[in-house]
PDB file of C-alpha atoms in Angstrom:
ATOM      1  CA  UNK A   1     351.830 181.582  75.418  1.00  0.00           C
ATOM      2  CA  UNK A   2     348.598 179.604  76.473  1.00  0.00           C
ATOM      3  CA  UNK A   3     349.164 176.007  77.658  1.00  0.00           C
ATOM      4  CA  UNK A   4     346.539 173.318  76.661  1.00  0.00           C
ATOM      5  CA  UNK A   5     347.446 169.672  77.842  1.00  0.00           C
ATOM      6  CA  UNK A   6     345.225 166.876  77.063  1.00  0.00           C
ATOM      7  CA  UNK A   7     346.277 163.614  78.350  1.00  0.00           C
ATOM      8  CA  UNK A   8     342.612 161.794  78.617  1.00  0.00           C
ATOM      9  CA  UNK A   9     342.506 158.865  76.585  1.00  0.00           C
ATOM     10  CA  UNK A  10     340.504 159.199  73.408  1.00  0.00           C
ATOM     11  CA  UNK A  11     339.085 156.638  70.849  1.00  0.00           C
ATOM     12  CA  UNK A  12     340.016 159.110  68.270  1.00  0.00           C
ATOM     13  CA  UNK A  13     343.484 159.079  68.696  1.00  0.00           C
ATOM     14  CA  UNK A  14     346.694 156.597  67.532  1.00  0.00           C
ATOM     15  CA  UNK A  15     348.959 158.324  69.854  1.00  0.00           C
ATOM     16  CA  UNK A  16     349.772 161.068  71.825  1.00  0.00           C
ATOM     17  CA  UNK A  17     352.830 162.997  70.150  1.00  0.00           C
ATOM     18  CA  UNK A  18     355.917 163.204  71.768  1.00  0.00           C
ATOM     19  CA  UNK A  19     355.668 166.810  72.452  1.00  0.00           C
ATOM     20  CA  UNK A  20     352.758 169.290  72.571  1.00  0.00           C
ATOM     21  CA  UNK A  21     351.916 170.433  69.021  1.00  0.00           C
ATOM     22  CA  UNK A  22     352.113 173.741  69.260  1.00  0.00           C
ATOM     23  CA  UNK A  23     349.688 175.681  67.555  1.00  0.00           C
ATOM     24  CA  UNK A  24     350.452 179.618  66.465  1.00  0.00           C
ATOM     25  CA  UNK A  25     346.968 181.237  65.919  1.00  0.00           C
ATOM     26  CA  UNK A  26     345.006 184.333  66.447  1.00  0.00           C
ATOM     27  CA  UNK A  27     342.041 184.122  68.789  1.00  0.00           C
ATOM     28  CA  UNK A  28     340.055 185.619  66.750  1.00  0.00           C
ATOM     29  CA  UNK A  29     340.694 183.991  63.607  1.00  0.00           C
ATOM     30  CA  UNK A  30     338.525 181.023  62.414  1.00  0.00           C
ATOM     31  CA  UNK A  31     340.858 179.632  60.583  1.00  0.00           C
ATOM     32  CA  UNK A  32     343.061 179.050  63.801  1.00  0.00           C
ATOM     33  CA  UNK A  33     339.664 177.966  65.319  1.00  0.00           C
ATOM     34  CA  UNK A  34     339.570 174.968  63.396  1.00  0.00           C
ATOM     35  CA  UNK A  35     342.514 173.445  63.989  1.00  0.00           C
ATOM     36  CA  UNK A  36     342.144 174.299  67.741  1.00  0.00           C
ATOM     37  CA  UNK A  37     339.024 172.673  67.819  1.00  0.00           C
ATOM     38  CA  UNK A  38     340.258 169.519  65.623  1.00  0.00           C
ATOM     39  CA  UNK A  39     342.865 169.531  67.914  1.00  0.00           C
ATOM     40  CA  UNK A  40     340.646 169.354  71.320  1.00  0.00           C
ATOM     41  CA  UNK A  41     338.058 166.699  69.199  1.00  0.00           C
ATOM     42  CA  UNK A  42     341.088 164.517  68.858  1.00  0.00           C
ATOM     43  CA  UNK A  43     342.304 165.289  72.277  1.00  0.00           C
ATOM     44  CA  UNK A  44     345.808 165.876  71.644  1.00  0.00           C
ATOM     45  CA  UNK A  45     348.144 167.991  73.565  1.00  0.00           C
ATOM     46  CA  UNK A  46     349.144 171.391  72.302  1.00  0.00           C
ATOM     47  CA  UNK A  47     350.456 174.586  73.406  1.00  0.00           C
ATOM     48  CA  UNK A  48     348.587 178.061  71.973  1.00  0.00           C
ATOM     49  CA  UNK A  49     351.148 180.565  70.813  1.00  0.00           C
ATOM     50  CA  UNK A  50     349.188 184.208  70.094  1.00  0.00           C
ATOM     51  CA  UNK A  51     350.155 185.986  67.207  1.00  0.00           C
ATOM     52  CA  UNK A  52     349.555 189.716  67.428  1.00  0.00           C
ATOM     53  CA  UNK A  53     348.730 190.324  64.278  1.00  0.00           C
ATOM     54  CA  UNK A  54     347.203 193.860  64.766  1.00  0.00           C
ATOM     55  CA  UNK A  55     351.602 194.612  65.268  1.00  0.00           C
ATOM     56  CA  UNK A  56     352.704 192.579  62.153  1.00  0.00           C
ATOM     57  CA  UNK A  57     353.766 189.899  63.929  1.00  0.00           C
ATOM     58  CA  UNK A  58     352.766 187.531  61.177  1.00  0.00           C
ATOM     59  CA  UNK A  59     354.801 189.642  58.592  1.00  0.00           C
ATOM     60  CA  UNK A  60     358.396 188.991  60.884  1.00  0.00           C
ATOM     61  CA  UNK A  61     361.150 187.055  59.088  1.00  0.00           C
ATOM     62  CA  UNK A  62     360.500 184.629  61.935  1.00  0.00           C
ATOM     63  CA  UNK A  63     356.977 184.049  61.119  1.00  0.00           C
ATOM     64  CA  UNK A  64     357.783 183.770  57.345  1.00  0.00           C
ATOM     65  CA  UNK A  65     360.030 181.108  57.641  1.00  0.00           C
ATOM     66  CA  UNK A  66     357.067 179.211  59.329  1.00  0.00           C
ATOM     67  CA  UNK A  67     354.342 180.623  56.519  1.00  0.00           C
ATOM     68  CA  UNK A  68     355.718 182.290  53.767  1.00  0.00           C
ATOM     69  CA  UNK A  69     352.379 183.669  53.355  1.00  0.00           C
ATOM     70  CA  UNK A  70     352.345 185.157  56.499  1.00  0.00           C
ATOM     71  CA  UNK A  71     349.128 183.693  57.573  1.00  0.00           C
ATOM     72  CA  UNK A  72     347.380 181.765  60.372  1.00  0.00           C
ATOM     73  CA  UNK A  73     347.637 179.218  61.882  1.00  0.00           C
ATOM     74  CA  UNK A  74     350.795 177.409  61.516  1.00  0.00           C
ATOM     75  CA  UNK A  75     351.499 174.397  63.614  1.00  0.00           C
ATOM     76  CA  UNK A  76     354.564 172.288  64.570  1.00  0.00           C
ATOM     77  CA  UNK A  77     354.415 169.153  65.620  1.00  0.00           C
ATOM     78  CA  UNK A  78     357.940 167.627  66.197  1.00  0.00           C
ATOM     79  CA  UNK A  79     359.791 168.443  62.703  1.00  0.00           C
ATOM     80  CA  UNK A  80     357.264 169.263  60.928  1.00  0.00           C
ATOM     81  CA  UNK A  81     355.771 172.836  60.325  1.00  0.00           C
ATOM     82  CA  UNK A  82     352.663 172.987  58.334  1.00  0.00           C
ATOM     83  CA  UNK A  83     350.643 176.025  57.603  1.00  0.00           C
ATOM     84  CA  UNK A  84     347.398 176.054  56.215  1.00  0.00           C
ATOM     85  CA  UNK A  85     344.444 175.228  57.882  1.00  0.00           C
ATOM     86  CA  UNK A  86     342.279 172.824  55.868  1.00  0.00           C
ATOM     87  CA  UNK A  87     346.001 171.053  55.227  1.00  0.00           C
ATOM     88  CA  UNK A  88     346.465 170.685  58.930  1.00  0.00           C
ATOM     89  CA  UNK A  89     342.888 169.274  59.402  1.00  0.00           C
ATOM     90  CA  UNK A  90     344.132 166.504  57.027  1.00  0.00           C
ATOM     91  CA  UNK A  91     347.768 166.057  58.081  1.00  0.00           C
ATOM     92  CA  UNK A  92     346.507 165.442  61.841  1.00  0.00           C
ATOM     93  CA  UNK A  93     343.776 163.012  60.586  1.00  0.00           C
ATOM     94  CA  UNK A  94     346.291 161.076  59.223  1.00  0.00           C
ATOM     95  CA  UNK A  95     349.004 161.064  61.967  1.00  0.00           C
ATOM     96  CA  UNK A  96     346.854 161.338  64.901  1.00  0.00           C
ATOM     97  CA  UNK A  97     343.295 159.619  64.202  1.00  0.00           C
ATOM     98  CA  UNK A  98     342.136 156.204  64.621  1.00  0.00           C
ATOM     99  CA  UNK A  99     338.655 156.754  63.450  1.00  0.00           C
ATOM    100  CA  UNK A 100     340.673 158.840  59.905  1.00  0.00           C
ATOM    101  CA  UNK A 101     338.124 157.113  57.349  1.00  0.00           C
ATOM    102  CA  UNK A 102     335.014 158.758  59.450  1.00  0.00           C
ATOM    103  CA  UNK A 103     337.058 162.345  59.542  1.00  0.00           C
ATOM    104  CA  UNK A 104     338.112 161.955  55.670  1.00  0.00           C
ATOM    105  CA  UNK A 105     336.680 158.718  54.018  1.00  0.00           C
ATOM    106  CA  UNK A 106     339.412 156.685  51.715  1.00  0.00           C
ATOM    107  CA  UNK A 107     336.337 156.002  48.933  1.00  0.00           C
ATOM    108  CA  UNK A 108     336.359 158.151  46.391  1.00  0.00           C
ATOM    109  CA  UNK A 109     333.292 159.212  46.665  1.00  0.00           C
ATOM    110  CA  UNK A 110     333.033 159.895  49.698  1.00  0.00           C
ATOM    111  CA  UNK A 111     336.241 161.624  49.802  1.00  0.00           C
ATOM    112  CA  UNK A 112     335.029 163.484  47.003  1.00  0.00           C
ATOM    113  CA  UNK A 113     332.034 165.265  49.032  1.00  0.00           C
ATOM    114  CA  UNK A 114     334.371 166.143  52.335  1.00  0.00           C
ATOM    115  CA  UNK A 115     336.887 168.191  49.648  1.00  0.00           C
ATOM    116  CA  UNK A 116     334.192 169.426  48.050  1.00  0.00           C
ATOM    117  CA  UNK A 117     333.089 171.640  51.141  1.00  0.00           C
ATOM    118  CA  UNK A 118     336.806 171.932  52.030  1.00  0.00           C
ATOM    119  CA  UNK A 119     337.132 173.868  48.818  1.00  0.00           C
ATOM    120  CA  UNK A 120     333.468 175.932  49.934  1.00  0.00           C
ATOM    121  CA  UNK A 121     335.446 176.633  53.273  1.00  0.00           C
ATOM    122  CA  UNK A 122     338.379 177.781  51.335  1.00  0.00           C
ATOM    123  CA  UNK A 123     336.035 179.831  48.645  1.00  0.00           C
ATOM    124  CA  UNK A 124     332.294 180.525  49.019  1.00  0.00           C
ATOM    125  CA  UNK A 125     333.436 180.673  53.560  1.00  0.00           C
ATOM    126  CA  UNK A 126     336.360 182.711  53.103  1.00  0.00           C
ATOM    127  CA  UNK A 127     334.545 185.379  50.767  1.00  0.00           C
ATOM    128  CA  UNK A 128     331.185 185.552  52.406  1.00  0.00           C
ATOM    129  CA  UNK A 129     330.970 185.835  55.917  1.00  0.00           C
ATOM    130  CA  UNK A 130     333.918 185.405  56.484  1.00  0.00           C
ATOM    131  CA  UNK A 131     334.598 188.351  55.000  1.00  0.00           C
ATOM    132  CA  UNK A 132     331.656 190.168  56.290  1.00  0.00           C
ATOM    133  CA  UNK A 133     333.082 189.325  59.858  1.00  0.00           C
ATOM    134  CA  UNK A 134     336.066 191.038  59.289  1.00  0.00           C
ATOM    135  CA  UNK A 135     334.677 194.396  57.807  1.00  0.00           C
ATOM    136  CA  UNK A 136     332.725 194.266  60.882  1.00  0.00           C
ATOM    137  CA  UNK A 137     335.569 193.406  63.259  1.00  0.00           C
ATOM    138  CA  UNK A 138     338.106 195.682  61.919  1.00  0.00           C
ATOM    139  CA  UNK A 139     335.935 198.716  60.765  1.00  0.00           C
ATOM    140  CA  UNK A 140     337.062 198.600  57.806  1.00  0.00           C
ATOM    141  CA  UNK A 141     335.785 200.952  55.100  1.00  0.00           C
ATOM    142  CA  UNK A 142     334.438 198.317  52.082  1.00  0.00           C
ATOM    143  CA  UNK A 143     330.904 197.909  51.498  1.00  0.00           C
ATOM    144  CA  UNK A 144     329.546 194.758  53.306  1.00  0.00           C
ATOM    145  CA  UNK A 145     326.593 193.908  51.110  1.00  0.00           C
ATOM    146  CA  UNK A 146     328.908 191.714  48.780  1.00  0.00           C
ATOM    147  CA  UNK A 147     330.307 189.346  50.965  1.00  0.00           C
ATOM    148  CA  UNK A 148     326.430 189.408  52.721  1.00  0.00           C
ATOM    149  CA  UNK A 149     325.232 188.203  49.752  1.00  0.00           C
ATOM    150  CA  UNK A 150     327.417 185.391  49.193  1.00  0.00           C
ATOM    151  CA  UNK A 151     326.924 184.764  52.830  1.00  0.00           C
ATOM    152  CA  UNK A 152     323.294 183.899  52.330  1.00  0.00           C
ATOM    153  CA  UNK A 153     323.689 182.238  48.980  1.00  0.00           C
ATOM    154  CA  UNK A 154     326.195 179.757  50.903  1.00  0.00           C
ATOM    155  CA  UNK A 155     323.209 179.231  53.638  1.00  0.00           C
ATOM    156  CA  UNK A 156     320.840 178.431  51.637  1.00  0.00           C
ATOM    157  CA  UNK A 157     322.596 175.306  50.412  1.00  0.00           C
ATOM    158  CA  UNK A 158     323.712 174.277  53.622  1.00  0.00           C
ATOM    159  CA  UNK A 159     320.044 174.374  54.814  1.00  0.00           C
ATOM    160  CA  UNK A 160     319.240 172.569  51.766  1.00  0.00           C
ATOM    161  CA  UNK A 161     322.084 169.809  52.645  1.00  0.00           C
ATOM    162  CA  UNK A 162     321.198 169.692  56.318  1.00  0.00           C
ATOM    163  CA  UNK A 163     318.041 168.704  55.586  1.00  0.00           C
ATOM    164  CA  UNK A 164     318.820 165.701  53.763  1.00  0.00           C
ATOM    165  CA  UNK A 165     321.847 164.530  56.295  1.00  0.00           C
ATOM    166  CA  UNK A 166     322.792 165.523  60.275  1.00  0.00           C
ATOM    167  CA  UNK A 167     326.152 166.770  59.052  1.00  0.00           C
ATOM    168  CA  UNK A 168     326.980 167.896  55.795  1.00  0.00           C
ATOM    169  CA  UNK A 169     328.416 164.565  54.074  1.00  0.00           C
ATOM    170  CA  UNK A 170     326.486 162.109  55.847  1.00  0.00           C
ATOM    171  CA  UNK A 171     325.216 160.970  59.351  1.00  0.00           C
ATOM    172  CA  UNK A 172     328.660 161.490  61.618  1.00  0.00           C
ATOM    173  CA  UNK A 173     330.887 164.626  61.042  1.00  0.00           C
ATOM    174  CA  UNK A 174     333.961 164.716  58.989  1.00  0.00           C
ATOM    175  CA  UNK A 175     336.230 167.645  57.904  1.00  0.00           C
ATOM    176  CA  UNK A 176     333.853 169.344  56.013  1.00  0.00           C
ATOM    177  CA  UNK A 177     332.046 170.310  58.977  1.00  0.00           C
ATOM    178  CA  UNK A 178     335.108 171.544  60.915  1.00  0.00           C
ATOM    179  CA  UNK A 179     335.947 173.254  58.413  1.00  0.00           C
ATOM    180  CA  UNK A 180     332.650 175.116  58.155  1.00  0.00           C
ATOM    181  CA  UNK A 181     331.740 175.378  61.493  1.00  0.00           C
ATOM    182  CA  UNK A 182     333.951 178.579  62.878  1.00  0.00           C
ATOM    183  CA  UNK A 183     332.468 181.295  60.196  1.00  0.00           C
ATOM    184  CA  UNK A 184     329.458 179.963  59.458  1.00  0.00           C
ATOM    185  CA  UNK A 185     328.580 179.830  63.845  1.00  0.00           C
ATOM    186  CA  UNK A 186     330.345 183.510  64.177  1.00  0.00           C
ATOM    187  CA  UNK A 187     328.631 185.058  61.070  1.00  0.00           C
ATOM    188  CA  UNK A 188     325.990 187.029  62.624  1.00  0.00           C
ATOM    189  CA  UNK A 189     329.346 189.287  63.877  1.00  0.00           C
ATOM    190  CA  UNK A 190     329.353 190.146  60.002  1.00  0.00           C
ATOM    191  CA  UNK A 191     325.541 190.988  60.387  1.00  0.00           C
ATOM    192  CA  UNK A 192     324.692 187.627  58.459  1.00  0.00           C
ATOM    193  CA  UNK A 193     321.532 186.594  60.685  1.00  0.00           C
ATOM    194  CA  UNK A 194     320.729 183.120  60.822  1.00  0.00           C
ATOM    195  CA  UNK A 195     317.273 183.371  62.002  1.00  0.00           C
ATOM    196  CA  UNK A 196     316.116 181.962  58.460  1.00  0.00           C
ATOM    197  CA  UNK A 197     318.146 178.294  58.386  1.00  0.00           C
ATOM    198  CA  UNK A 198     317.170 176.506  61.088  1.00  0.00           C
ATOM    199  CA  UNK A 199     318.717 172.857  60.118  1.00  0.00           C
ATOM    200  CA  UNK A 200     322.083 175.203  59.613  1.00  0.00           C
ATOM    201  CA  UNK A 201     321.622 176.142  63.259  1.00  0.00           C
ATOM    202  CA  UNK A 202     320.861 173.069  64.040  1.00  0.00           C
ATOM    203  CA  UNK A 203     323.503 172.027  62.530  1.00  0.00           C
ATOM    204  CA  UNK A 204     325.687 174.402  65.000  1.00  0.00           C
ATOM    205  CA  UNK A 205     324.606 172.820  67.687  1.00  0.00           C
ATOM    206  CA  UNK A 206     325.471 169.175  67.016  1.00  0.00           C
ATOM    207  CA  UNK A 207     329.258 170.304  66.305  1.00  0.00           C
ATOM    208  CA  UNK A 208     328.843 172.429  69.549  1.00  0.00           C
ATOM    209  CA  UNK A 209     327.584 168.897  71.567  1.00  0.00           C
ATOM    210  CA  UNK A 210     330.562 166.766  70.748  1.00  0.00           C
ATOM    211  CA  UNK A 211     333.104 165.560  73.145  1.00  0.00           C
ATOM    212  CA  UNK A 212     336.260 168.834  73.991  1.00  0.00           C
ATOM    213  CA  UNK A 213     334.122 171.107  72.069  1.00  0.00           C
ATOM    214  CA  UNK A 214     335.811 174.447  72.476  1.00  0.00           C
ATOM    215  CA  UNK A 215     334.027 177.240  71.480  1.00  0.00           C
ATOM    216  CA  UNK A 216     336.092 180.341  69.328  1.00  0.00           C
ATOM    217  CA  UNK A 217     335.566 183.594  71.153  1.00  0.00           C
ATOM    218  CA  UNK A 218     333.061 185.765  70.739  1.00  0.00           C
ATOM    219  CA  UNK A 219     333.655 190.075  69.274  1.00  0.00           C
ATOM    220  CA  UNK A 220     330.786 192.248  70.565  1.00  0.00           C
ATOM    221  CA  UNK A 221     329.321 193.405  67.168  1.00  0.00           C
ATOM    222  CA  UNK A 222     326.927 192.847  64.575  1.00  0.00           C
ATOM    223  CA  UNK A 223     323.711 190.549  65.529  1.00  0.00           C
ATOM    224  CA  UNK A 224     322.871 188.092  68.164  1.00  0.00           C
ATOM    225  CA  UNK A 225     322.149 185.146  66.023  1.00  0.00           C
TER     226      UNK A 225
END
């Protein structure tokens, strides 16, 4: 178990919970990564719990009765367990920020465009390079180019979005760029290079300069950037 305890005072923040949330992730999974970060932005307490998933941890009857799905992350926080990252993102908004209308607006249109890149995170993310990462990371034997291609179709609206706003639903950041952030910043480890979207890497580095940033670790293949 890794320990993270924030106690500074943040302007983001209702209240402190009455215990650390604790998080159960993998390291290496950006899916974990943004609730970790989320969780740092905010600057709540919360305890990492590793889950090994190379041994099947995530498949134990212990695990399932946390995620039926068998999936990462999972946090608890008090009585409640909640799986699913993008549902976390907007569970902790709610209990836990005081600035919630600038993380997830209440107008509808507005709300509209942060779920509509929550749904690209969970889609058009999750099947390019995310994907692409993975046959990377774990060798496996499937042919890349697909989830490559969808990669660079995803980038190539981003750029186009980025260059009308800072962050991708306006001028401050919301969910829809924590949601984004983890596979499109690691997706040069799928061999997705993003040499050719500057505003997207630009982009990068704005999430990467806000207050308890914490980075998602970094696997020694594919490109450099």
């Amino acid at each position: 178990m890794n320990t993270t305890a924030t106690s500074t005072p943040s302007a983001g923040r209702k209240a402190l919970p009455a215990q650390p949330i604790t998080l159960y992730r993998s390291a290496i999974s950006g899916h974990s990564h943004r609730v970790e970060l989320f969780l740092s932005l905010l600057g709540l307490p919360f305890e990492r719990v590793d889950i090994d998933l190379a041994a099947g941890a995530h498949k134990t009857p212990a695990f399932l009765a946390m995620n039926a799905f068998g999936q990462v992350p999972v946090i608890q926080d008090g009585e409640v367990t909640l799986a699913d990252s993008n549902a976390i993102l907007v569970y902790l908004t709610g209990r836990y920020a005081v600035d919630a209308d600038q993380w997830l607006p209440g107008e509808p249109l507005a709300a509209a465009a942060v779920q509509r890149w929550l749904s690209v995170a969970a889609g058009q993310l999750a099947f390019g390079p995310a994907v692409a990462r993975v046959i990377q990371l774990f060798k496996r034997p499937d042919s890349p180019d697909a989830a490559v291609a969808r990669a660079h179709a995803l980038f190539a609206v981003m750029e186009q979005q980025l260059g009308q706003s800072a962050f991708l639903t306006g001028s401050t950041p919301t969910l829809a760029d924590i949601a984004n952030y983890s596979y499109a910043a690691h997706a040069p480890e799928g061999n997705v290079s993003l040499q050719a979207y500057p505003r997207l890497r630009a982009w990068l580095a704005r999430i990467e300069a806000l207050p308890r940033f914490v980075p998602m670790v970094k696997t020694p293949i594919g490109l450099a950037v």
